JSON list of C-alpha atoms in Angstrom, two decimals:
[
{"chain": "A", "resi": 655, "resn": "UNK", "atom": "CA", "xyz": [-35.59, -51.46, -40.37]},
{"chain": "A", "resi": 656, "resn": "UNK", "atom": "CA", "xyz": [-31.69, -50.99, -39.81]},
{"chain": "A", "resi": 657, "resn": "UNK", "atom": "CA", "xyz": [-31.69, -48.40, -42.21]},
{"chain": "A", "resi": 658, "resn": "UNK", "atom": "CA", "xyz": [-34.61, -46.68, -39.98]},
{"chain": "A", "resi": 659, "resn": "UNK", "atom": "CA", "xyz": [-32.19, -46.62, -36.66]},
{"chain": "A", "resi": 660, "resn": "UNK", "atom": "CA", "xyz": [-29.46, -45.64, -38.49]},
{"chain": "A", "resi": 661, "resn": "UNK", "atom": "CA", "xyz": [-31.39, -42.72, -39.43]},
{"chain": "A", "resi": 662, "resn": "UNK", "atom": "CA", "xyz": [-32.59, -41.92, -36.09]},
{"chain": "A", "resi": 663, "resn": "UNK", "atom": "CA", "xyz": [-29.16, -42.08, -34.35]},
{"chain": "A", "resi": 664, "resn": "UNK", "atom": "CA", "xyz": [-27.55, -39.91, -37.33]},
{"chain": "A", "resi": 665, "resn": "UNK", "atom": "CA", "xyz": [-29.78, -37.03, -37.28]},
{"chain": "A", "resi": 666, "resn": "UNK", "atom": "CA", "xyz": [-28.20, -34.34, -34.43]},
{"chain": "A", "resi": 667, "resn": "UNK", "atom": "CA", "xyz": [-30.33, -33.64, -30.80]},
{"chain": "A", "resi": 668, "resn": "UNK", "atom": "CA", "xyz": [-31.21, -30.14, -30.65]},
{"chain": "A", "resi": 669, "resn": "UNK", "atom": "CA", "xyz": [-29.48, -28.72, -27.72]},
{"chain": "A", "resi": 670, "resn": "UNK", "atom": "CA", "xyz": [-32.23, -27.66, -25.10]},
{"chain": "A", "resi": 671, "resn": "UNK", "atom": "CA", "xyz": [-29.65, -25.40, -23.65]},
{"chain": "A", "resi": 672, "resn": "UNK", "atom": "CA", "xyz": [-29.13, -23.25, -26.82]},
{"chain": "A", "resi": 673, "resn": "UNK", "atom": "CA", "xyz": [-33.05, -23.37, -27.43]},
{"chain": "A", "resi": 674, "resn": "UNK", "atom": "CA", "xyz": [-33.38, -21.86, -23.84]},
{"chain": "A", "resi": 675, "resn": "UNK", "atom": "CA", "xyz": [-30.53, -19.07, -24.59]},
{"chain": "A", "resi": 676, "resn": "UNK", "atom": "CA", "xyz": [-32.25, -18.40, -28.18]},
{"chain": "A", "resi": 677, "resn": "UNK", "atom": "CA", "xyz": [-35.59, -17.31, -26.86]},
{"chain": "A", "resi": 678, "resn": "UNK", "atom": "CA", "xyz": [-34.30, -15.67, -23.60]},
{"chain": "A", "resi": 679, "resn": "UNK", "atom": "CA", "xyz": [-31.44, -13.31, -25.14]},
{"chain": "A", "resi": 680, "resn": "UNK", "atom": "CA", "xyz": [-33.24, -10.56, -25.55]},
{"chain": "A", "resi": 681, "resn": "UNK", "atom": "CA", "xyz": [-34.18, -10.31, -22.04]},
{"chain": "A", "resi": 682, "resn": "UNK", "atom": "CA", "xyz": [-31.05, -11.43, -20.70]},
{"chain": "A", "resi": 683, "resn": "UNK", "atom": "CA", "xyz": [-29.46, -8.41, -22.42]},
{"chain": "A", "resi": 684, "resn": "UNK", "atom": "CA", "xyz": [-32.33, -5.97, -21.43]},
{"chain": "A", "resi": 685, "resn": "UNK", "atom": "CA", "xyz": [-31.63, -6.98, -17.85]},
{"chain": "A", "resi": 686, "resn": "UNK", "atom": "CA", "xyz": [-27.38, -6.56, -18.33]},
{"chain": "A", "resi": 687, "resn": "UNK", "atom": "CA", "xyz": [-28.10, -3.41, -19.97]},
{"chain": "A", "resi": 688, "resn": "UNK", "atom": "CA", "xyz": [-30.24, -2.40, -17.67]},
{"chain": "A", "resi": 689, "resn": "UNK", "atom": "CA", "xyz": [-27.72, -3.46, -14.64]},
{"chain": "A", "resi": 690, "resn": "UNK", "atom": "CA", "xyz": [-24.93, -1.72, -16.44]},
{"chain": "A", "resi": 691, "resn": "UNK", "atom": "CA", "xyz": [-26.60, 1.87, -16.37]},
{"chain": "A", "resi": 692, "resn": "UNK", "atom": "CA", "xyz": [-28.47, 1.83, -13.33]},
{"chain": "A", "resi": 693, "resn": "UNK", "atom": "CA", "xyz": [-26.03, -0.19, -10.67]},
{"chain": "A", "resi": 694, "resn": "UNK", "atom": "CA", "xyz": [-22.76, 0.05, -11.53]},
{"chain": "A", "resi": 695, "resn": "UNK", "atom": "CA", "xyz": [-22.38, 4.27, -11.54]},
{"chain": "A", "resi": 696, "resn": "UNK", "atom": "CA", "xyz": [-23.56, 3.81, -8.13]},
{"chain": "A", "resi": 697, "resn": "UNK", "atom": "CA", "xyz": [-20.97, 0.95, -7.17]},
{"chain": "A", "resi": 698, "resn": "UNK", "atom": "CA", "xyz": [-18.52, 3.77, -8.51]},
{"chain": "A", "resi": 699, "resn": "UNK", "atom": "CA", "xyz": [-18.94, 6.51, -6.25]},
{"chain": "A", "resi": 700, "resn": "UNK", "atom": "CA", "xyz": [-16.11, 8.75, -5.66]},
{"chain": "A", "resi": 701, "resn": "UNK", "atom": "CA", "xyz": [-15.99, 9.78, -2.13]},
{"chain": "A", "resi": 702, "resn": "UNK", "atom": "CA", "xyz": [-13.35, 11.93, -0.36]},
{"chain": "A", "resi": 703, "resn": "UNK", "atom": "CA", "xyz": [-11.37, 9.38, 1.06]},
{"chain": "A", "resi": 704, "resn": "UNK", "atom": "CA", "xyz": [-11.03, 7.59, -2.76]},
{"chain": "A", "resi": 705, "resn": "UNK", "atom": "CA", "xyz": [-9.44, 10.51, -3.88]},
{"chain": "A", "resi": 706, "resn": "UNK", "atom": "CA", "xyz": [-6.46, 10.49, -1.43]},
{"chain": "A", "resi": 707, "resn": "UNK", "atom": "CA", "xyz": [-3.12, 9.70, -2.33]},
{"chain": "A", "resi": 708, "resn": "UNK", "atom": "CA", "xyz": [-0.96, 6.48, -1.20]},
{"chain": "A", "resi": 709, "resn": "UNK", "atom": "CA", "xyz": [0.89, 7.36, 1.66]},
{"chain": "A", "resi": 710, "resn": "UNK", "atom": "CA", "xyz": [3.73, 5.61, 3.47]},
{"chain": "A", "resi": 711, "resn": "UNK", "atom": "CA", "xyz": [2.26, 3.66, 6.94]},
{"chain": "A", "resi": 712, "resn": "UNK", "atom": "CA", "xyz": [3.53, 6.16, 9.31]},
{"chain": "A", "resi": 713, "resn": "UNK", "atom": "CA", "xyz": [1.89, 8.88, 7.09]},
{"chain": "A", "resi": 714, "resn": "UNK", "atom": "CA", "xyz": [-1.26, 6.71, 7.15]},
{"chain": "A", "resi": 715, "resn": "UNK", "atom": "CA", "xyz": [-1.72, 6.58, 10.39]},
{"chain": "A", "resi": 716, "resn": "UNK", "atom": "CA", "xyz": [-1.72, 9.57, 10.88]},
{"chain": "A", "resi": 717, "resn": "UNK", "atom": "CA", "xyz": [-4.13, 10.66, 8.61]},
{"chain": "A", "resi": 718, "resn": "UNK", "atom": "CA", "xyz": [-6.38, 7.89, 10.21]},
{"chain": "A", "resi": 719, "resn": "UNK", "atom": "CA", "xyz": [-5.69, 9.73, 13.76]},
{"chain": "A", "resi": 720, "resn": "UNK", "atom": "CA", "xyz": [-7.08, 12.58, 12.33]},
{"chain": "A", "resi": 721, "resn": "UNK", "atom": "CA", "xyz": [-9.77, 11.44, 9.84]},
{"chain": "A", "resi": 722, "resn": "UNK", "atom": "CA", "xyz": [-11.66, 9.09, 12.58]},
{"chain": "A", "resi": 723, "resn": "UNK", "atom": "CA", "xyz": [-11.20, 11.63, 15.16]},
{"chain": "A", "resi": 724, "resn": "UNK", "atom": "CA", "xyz": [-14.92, 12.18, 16.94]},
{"chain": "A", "resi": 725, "resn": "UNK", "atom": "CA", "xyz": [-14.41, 14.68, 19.64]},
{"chain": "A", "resi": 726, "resn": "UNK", "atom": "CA", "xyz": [-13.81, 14.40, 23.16]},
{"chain": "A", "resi": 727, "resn": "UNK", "atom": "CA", "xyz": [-17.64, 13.21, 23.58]},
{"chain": "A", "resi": 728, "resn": "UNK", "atom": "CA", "xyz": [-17.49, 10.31, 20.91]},
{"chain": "A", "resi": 729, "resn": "UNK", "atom": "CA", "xyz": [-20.25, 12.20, 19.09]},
{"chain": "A", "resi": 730, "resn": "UNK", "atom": "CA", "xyz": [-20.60, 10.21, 16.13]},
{"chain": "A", "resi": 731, "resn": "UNK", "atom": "CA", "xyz": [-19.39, 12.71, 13.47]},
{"chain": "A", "resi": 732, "resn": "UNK", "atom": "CA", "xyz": [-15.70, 12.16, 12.71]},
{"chain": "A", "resi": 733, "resn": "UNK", "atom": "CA", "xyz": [-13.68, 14.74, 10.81]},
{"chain": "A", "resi": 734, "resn": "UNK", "atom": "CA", "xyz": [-14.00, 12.84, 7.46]},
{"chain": "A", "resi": 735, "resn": "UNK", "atom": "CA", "xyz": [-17.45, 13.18, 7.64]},
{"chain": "A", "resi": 736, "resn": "UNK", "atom": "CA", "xyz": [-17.75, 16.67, 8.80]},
{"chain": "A", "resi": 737, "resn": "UNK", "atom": "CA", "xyz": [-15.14, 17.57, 5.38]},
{"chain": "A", "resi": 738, "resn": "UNK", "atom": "CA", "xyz": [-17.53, 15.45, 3.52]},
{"chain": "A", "resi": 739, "resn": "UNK", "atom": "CA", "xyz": [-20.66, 17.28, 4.32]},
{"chain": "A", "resi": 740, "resn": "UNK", "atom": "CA", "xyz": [-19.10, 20.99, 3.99]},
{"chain": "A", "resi": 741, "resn": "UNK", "atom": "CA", "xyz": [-18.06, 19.57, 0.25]},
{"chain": "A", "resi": 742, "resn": "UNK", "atom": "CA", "xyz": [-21.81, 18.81, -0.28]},
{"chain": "A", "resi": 743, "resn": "UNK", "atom": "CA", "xyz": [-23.31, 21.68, 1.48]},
{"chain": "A", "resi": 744, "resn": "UNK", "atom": "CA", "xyz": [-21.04, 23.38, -1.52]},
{"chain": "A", "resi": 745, "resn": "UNK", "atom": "CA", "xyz": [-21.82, 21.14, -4.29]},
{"chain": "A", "resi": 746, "resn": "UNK", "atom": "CA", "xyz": [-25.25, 19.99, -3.50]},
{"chain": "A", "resi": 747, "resn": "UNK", "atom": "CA", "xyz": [-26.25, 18.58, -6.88]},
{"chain": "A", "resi": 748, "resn": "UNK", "atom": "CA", "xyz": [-23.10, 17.91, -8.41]},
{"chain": "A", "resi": 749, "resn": "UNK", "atom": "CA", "xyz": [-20.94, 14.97, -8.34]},
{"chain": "A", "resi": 750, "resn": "UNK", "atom": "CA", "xyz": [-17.59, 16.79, -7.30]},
{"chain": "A", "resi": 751, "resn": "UNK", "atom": "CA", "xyz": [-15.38, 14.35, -7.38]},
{"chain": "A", "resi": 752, "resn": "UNK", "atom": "CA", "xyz": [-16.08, 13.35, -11.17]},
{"chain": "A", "resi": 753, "resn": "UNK", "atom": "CA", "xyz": [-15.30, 16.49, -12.59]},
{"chain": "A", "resi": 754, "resn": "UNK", "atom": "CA", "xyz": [-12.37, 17.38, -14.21]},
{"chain": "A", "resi": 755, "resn": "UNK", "atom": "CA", "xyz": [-11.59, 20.52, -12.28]},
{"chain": "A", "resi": 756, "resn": "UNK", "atom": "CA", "xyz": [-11.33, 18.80, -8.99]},
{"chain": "A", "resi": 757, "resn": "UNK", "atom": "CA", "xyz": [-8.17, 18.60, -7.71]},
{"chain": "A", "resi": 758, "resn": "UNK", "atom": "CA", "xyz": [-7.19, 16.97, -3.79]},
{"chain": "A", "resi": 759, "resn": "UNK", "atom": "CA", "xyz": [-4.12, 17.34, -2.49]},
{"chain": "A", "resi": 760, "resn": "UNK", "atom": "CA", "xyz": [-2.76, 15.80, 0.73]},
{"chain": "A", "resi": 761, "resn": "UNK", "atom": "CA", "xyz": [0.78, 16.18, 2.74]},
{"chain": "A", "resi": 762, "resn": "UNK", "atom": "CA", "xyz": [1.29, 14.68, 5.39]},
{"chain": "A", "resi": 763, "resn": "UNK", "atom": "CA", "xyz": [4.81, 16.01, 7.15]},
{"chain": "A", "resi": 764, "resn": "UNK", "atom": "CA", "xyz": [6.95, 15.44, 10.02]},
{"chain": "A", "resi": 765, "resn": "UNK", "atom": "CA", "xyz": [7.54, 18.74, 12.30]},
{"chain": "A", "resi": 766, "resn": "UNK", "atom": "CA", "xyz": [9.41, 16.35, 15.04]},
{"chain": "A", "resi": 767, "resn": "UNK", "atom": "CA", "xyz": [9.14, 13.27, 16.35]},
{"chain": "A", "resi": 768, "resn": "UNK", "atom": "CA", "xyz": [5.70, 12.64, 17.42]},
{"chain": "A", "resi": 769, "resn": "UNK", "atom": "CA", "xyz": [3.96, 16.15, 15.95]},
{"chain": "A", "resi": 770, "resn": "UNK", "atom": "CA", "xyz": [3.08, 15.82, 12.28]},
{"chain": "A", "resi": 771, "resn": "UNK", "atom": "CA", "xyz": [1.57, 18.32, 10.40]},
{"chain": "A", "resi": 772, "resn": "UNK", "atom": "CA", "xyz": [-1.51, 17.45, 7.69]},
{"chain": "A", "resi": 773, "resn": "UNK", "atom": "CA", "xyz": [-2.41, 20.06, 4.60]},
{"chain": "A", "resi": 774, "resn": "UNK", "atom": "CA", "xyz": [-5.77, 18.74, 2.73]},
{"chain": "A", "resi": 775, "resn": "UNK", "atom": "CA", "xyz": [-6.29, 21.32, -0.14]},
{"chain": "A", "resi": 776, "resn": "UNK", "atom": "CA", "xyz": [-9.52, 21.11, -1.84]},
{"chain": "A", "resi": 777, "resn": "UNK", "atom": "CA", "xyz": [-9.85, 22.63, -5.32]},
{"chain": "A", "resi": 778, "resn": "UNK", "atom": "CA", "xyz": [-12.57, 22.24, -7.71]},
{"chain": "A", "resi": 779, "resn": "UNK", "atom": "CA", "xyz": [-14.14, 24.91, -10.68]},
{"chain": "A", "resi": 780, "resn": "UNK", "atom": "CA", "xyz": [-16.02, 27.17, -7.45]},
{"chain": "A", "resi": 781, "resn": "UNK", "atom": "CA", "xyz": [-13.04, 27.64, -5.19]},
{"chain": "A", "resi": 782, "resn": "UNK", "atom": "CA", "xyz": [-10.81, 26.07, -2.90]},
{"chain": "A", "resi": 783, "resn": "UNK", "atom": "CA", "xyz": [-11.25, 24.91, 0.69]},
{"chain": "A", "resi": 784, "resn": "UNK", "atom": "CA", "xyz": [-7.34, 24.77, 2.54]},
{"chain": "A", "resi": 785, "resn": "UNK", "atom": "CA", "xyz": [-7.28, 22.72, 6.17]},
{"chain": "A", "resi": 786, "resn": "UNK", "atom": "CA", "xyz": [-4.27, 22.24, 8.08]},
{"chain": "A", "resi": 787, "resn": "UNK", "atom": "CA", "xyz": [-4.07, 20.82, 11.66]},
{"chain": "A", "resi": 788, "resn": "UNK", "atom": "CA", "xyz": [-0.69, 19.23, 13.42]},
{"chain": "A", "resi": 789, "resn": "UNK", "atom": "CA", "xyz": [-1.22, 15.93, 15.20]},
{"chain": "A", "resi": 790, "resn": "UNK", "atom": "CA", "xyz": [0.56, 14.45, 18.03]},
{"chain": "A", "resi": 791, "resn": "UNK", "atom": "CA", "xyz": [0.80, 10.71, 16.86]},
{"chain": "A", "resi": 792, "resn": "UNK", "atom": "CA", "xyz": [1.22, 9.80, 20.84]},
{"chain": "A", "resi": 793, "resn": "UNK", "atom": "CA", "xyz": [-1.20, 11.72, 22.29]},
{"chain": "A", "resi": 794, "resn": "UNK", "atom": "CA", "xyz": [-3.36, 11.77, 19.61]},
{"chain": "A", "resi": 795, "resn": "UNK", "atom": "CA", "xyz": [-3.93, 15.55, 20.16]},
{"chain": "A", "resi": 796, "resn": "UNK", "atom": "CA", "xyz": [-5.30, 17.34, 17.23]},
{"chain": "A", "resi": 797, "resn": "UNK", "atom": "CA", "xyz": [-4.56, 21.40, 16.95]},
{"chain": "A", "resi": 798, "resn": "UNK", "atom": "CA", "xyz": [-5.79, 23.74, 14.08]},
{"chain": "A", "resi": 799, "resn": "UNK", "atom": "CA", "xyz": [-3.87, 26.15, 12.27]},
{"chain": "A", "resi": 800, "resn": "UNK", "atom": "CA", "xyz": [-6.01, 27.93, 9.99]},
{"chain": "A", "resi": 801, "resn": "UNK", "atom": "CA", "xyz": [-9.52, 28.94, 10.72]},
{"chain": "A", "resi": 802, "resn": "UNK", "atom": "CA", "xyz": [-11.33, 26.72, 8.06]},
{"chain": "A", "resi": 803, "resn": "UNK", "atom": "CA", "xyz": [-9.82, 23.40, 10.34]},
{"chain": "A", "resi": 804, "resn": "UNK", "atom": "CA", "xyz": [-10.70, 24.95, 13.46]},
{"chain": "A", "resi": 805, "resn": "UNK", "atom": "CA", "xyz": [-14.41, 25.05, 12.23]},
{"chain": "A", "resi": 806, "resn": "UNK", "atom": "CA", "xyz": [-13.89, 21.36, 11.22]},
{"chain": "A", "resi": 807, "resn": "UNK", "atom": "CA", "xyz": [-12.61, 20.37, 14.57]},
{"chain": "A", "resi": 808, "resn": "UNK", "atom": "CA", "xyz": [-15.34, 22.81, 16.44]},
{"chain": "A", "resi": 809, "resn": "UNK", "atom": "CA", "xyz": [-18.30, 21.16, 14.49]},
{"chain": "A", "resi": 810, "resn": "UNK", "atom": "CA", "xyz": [-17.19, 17.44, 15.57]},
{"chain": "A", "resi": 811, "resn": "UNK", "atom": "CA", "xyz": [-16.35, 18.70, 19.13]},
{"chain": "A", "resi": 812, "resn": "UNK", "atom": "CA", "xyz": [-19.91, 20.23, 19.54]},
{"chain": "A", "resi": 813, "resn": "UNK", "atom": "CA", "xyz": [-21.70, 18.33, 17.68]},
{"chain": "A", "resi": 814, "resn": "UNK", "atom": "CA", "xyz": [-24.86, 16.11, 19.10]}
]
């Protein structure tokens, strides 16, 4: 009879934990697998603002001045967005901002003490798309100087 306990106590519990693992691993991996391809590209979405460079805080506030800038009306459509959907209205089925070719640059300069001027040059394999406004950091006045910007600034003025 001792021998018979002995026997009992010697011989290892099966783990219910790894039994659980063993005949749910397969679907646990069909299900990270399945995560992996379908979620996480869309998690990673390049968008225009994801592209631009660090900037110094001065320079990034003014850049915020002019990207959240929504017209004299508070229409709704900022100047971010307005770039955004010209980029798309070019590149309807493509996803820009992952290809190679596409190149943003941004300067952000100082022309005196509160006017700063702000170059966003968009280049990709169809073309290029140049803006350039100056803004007055105190009065938060935003002026166009070439005619792609103006539209820019025209479409979130007028927009409803």
């Amino acid at each position: 009879m001792g021998k018979d306990r002995k026997e009992k106590e010697e011989k290892p519990k099966k783990s219910d934990f790894k039994a659980f693992l063993r005949k749910r691993a397969p679907i646990y991996l069909g299900l990270m697998g399945l995560f992996m391809l379908f979620i996480v590209p869309d998690l990673m979405k390049s968008d225009l603002e994801s592209t631009f460079p660090e900037l110094a805080a001065e320079e990034q506030q003014i850049l915020d001045i002019l990207m959240r800038y929504d017209g004299p009306n508070d229409s709704g459509l900022t100047v971010m967005d307005a770039i955004s959907m010209k980029i798309s209205e070019k590149y309807p089925d493509e996803k820009i901002y992952d290809n190679k070719k596409t190149n943003v640059e941004l300067t952000v300069s100082n022309i005196d003490s509160e006017e700063y001027q702000v170059i966003l040059n968009f280049k990709s394999h169809k073309g290029e798309m140049n803006y350039d406004w100056n803004v007055d950091m105190g009065s938060e006045k935003i002026v166009s100087n070439n005619q792609e910007s103006k539209y820019i600034i025209d479409l979130v003025d007028f927009y409803d």
